[in-house]
mmCIF file of C-alpha atoms in Angstrom:
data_model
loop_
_atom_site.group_PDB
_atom_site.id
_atom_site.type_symbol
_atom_site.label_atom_id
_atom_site.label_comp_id
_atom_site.label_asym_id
_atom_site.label_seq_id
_atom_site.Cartn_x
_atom_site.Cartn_y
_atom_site.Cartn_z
ATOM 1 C CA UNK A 1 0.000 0.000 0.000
ATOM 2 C CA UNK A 2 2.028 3.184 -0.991
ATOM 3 C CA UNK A 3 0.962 6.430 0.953
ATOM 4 C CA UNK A 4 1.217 9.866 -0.291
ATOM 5 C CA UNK A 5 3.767 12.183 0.817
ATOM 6 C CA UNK A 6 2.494 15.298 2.975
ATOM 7 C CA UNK A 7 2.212 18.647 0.593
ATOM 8 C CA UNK A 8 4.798 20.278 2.156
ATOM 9 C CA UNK A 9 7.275 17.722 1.550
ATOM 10 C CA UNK A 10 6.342 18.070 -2.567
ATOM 11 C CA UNK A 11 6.092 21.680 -1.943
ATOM 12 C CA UNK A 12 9.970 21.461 -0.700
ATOM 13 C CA UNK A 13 10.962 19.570 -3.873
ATOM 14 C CA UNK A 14 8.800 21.915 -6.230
ATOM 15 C CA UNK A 15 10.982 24.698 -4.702
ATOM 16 C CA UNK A 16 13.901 24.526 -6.345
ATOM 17 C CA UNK A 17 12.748 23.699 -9.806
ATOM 18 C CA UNK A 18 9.619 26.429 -9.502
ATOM 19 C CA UNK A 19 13.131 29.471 -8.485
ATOM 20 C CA UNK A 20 15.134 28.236 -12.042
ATOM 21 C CA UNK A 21 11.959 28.191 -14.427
ATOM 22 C CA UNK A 22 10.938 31.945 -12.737
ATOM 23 C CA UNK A 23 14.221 32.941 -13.425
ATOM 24 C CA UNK A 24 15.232 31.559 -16.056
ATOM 25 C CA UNK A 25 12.347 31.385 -18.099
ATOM 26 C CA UNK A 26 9.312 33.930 -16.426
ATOM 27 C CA UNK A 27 11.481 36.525 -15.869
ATOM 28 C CA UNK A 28 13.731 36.898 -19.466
ATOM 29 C CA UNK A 29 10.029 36.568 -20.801
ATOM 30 C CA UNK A 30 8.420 39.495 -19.215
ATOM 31 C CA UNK A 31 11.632 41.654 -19.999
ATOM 32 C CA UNK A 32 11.267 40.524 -23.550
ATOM 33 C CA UNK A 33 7.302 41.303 -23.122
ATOM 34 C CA UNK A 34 8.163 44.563 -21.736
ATOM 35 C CA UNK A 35 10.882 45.342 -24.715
ATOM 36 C CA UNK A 36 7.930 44.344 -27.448
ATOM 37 C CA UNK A 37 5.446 46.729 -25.785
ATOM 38 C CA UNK A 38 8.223 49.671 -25.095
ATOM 39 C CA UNK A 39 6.872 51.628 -28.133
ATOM 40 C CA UNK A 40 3.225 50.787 -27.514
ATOM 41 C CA UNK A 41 2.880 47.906 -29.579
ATOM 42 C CA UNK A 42 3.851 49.502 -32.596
ATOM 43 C CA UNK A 43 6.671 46.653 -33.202
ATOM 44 C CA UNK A 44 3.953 44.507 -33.896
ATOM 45 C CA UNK A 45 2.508 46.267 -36.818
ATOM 46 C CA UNK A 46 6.254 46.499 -38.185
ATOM 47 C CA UNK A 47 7.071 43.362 -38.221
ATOM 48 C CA UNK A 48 3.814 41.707 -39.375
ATOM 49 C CA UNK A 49 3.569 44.924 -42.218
ATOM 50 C CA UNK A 50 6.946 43.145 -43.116
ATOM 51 C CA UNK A 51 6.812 40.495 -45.890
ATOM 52 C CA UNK A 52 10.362 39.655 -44.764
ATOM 53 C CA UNK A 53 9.169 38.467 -41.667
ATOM 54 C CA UNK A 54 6.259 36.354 -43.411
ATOM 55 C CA UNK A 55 8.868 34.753 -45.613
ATOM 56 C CA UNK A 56 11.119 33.927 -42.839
ATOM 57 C CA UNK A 57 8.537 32.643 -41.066
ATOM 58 C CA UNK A 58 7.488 29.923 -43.875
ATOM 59 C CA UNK A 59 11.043 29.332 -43.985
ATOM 60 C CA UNK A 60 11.342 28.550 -40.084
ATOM 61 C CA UNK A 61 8.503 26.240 -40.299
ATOM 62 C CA UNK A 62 9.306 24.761 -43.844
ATOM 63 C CA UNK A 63 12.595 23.950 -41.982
ATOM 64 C CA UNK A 64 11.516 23.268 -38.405
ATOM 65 C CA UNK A 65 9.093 20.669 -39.843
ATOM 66 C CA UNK A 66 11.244 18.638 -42.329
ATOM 67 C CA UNK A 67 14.381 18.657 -40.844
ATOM 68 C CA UNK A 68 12.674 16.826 -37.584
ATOM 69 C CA UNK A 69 11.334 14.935 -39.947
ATOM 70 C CA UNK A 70 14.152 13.474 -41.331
ATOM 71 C CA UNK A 71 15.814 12.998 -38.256
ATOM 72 C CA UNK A 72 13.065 10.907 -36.767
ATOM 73 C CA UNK A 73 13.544 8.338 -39.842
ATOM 74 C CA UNK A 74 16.725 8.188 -39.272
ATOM 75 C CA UNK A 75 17.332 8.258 -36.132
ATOM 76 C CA UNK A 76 14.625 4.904 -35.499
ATOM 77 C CA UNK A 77 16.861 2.788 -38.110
ATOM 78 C CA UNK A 78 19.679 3.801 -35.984
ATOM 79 C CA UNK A 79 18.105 2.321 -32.925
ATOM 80 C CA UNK A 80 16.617 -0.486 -35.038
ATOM 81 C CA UNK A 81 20.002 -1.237 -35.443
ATOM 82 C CA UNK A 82 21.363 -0.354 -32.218
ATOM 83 C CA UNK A 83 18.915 -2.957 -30.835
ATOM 84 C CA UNK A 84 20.436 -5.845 -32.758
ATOM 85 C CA UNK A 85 24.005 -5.266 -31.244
ATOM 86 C CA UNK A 86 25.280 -6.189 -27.713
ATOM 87 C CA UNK A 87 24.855 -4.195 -24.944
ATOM 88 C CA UNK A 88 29.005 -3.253 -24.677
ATOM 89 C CA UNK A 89 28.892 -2.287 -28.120
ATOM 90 C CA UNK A 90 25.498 -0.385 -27.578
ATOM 91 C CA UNK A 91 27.011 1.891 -24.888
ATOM 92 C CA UNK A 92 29.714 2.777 -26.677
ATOM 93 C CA UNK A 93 28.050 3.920 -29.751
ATOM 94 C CA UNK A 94 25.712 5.828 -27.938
ATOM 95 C CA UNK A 95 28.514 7.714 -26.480
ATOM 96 C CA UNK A 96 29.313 8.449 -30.166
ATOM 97 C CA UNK A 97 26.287 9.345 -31.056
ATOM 98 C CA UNK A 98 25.940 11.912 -27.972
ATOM 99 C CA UNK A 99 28.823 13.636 -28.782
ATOM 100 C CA UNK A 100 27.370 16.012 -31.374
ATOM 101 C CA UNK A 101 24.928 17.080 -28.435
ATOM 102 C CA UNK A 102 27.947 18.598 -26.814
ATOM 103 C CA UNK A 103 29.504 20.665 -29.990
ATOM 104 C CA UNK A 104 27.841 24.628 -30.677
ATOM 105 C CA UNK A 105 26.036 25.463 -33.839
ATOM 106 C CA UNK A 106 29.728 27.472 -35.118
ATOM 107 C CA UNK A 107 31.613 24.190 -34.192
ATOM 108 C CA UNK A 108 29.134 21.925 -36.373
ATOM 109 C CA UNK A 109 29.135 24.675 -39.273
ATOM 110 C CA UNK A 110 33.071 24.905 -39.272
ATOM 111 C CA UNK A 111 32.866 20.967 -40.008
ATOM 112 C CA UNK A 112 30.475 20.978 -42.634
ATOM 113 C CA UNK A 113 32.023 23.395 -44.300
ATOM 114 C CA UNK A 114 35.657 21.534 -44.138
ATOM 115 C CA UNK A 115 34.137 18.382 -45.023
ATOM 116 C CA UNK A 116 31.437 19.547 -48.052
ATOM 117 C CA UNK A 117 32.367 23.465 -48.914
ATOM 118 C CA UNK A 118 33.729 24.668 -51.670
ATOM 119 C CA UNK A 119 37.268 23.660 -50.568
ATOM 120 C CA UNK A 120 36.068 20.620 -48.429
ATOM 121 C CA UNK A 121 37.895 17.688 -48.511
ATOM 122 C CA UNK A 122 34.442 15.319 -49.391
ATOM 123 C CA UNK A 123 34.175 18.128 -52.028
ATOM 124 C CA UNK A 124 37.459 18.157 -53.703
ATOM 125 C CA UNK A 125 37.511 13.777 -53.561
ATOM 126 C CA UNK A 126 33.894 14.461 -55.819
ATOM 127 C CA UNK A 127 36.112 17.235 -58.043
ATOM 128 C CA UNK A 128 38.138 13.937 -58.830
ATOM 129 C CA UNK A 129 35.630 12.748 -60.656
ATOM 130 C CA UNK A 130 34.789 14.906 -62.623
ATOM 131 C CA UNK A 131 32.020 16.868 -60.173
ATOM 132 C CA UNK A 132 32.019 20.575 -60.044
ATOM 133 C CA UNK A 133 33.312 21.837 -57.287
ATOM 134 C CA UNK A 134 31.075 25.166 -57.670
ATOM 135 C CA UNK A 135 27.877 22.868 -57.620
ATOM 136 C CA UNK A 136 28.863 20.499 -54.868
ATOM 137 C CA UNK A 137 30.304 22.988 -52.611
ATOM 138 C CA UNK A 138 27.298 24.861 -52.901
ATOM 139 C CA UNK A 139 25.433 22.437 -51.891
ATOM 140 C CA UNK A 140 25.631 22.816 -47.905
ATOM 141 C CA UNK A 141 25.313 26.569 -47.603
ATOM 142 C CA UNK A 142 21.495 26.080 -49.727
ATOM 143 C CA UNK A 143 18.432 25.466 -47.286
ATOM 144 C CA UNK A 144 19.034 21.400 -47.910
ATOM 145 C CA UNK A 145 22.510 21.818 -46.751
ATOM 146 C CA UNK A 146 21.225 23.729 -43.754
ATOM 147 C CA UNK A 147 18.636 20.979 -42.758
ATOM 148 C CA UNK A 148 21.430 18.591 -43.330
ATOM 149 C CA UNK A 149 23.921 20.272 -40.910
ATOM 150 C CA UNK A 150 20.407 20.763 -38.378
ATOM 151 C CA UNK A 151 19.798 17.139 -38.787
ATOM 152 C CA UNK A 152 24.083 16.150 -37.685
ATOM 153 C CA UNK A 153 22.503 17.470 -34.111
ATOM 154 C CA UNK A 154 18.730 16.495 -33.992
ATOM 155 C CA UNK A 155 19.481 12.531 -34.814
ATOM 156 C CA UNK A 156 21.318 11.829 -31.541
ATOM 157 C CA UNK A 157 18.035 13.453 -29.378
ATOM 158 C CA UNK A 158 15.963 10.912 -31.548
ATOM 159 C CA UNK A 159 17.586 8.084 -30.985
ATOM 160 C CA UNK A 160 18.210 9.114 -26.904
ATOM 161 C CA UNK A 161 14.322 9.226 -26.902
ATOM 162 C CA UNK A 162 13.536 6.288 -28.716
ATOM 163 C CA UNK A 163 15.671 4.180 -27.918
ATOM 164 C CA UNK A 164 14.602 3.072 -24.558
ATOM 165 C CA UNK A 165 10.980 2.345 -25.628
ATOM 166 C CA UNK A 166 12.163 0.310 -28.549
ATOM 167 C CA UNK A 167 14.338 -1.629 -26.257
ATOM 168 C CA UNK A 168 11.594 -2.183 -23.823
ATOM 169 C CA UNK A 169 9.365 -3.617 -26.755
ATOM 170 C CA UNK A 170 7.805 -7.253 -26.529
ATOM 171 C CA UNK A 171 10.103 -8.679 -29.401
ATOM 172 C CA UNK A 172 7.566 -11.362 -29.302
ATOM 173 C CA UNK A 173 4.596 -9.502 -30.785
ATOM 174 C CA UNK A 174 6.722 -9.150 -34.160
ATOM 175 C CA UNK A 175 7.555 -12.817 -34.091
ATOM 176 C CA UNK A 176 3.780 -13.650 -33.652
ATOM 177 C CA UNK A 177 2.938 -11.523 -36.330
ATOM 178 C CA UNK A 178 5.143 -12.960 -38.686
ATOM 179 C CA UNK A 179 4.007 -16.345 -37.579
ATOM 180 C CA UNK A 180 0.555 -15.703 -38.688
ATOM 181 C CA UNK A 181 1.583 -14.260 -42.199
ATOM 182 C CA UNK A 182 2.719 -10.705 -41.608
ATOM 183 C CA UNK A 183 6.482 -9.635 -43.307
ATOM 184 C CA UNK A 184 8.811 -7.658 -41.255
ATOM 185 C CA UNK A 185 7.510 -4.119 -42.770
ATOM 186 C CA UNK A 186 4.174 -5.331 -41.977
ATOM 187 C CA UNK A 187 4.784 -6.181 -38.438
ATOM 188 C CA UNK A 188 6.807 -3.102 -37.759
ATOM 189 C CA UNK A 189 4.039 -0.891 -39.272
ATOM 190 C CA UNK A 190 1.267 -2.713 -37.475
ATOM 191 C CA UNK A 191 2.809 -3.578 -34.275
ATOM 192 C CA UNK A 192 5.712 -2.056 -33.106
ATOM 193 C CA UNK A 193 5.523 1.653 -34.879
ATOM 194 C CA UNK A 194 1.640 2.168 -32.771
ATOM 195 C CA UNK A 195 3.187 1.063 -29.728
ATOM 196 C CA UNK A 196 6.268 3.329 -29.911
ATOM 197 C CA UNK A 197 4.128 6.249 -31.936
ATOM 198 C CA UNK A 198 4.830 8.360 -28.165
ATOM 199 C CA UNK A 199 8.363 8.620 -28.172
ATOM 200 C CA UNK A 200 8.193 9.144 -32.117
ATOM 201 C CA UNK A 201 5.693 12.099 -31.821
ATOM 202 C CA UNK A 202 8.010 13.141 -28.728
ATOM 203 C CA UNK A 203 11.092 12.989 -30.529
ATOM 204 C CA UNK A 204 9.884 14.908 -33.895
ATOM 205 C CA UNK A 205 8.126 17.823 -30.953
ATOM 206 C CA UNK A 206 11.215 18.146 -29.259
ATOM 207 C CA UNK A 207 13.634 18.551 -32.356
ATOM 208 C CA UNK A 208 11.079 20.967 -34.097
ATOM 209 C CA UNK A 209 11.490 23.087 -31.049
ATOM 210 C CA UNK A 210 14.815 23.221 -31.166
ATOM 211 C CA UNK A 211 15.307 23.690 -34.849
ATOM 212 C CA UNK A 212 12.968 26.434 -35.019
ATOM 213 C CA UNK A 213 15.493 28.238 -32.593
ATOM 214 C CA UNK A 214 18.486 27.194 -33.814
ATOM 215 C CA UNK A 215 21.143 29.455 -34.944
ATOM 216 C CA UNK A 216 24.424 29.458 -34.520
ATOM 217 C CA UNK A 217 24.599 26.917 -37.662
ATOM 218 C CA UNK A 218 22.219 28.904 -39.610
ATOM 219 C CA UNK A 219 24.335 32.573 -39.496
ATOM 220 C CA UNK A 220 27.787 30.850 -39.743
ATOM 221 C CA UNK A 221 26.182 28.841 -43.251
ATOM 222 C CA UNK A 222 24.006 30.508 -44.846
ATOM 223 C CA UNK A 223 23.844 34.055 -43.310
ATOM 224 C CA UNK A 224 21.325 36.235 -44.749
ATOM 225 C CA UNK A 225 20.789 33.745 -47.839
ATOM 226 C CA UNK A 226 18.085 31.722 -46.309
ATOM 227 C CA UNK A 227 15.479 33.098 -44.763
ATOM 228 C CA UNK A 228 14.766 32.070 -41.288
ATOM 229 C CA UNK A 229 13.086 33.851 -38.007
ATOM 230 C CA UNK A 230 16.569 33.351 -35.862
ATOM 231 C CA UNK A 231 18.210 35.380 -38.505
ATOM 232 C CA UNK A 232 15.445 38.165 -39.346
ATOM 233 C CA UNK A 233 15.779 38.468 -35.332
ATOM 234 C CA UNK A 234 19.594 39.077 -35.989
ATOM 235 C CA UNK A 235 18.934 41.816 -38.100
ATOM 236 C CA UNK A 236 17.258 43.468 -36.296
ATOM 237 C CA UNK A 237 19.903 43.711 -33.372
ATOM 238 C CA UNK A 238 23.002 44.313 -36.026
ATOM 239 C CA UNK A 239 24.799 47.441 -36.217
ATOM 240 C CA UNK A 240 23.663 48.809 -39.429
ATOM 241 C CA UNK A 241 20.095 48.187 -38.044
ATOM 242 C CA UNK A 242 18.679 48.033 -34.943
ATOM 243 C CA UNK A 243 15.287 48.058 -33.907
ATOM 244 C CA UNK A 244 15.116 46.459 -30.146
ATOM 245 C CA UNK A 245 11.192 46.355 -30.161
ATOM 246 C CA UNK A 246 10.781 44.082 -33.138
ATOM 247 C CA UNK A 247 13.441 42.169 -32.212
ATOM 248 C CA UNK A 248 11.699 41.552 -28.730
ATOM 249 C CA UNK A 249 8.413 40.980 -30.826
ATOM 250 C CA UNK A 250 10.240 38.252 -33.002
ATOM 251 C CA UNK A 251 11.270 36.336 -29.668
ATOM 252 C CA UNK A 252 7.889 36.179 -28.340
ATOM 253 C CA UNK A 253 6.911 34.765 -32.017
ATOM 254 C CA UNK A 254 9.670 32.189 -31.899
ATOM 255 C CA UNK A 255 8.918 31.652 -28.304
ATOM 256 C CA UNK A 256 5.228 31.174 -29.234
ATOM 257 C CA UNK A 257 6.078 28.292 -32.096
ATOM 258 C CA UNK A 258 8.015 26.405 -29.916
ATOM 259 C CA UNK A 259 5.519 26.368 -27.410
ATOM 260 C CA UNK A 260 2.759 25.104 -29.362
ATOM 261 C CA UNK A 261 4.991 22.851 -30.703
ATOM 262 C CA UNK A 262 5.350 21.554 -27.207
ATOM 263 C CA UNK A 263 1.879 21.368 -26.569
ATOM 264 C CA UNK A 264 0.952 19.545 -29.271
ATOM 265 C CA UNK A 265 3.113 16.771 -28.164
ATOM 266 C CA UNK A 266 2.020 17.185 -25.383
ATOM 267 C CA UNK A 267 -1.664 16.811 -26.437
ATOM 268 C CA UNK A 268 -0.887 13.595 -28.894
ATOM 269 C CA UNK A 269 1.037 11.916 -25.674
ATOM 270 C CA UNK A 270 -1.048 8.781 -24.286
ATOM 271 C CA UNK A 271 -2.560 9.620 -20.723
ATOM 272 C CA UNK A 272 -1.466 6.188 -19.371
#
């Protein structure tokens, strides 16, 4: 029989976490509130008066939707086949795969553009034969290099999350499956993919949040080439142009994607 602990015991371990999300998270928000409104609200009509902003804002969520998406593909046939090896083996290439989660946007950029820019070394081995260099080297600072380079950093968070619910799957509900006729495509489709459809949902929610946001990788690829919110926001605070209250009204729209984003994983999540 478990018992329930007394309120001010979970009001003691609330504490803590309720001081870091007030001031870490209500408090930069009002301030960025407050910087929006400084001019009465005015920033607002700017920036939606601004088709700049409307085009970076298809671009965020062009990008912030397929770049997740491609992540989550590949990052289940990474723990499909992370599943299939021992568990030694297992650890170890999940340290691997973790280790782009501890790089910064300018550190990823720097090696995409040594391995695929115009002087990259993948780049100039393609120049061998008989590949332009101007086309190929291209290649990464267009908006498919960019969700390329977004995706070196997404893939490890999908395979963190799904990973342990594919691992905790009944391996014996495939098997039965196939027993009764199914193929392996069927039985993943109809018996594991529904099961694990959570962490898939939770993994595609999470990386779309932090795509959207990303930007580090964006600025040091394509700059001002692509058209994204992170870098209309940068504009807007750069020395040849600054205008404070839009850039505080951008945050709050970026802010405002990401949390619906959230919610609607959070709304697709089983209750039990």
């Amino acid at each position: 029989m478990s018992t329930r602990a007394p309120t001010s015991t979970l009001v003691g371990f609330a504490f803590p976490g309720t001081i870091v999300f007030a001031l870490f998270f209500l408090l930069p928000v009002a301030a960025v509130l407050g910087g929006a409104f400084s001019d009465g609200g005015s920033a607002f009509r700017r920036l939606f008066a601004d088709p700049v902003f409307w085009n970076g804002l298809r671009g965020t969520i062009v990008l912030g939707t397929v770049a997740p998406l491609f992540s989550v593909v590949v990052g289940v046939c990474v723990a499909l086949a992370l599943l299939r090896v021992a568990p030694g083996l297992r650890t170890a290439a999940l340290i691997a795969i973790s280790l782009p989660l501890t790089f910064s946007g300018l550190i990823v950029a720097y090696g995409f553009i040594l391995l695929l820019g115009r002087a990259g070394f993948i780049t100039l081995l393609l120049a061998e034969l008989g590949m332009d260099p101007a086309v190929t080297g291209g290649f990464i600072f267009s908006p498919l290099g960019l969700g390329l380079a977004y995706s070196y950093y997404l893939v490890p968070r999908v395979v963190l999350i799904v990973l342990p619910s594919m691992a905790n799957f009944d391996r014996n509900q495939p098997l039965a499956a196939r027993s009764l006729g199914a193929g392996n495509l069927r039985a993943l489709l109809e018996v594991m993919l529904p099961q694990i459809m959570p962490s898939l949902v939770a993994a595609f929610c999470l990386t779309s949040a932090v795509a959207v946001g990303a930007y580090g990788t964006a600025l040091a690829l394509v700059g001002t080439q692509v058209n994204i919110l992170p870098l209309f926001l940068f504009s807007k605070i750069s020395e040849t142009g600054t205008d404070l209250p839009a850039a505080s009204a951008t945050s709050l729209v970026l802010v405002a994607i990401c949390a619906v984003v959230v919610a609607i994983g959070e709304a697709l999540r089983p209750r039990r």
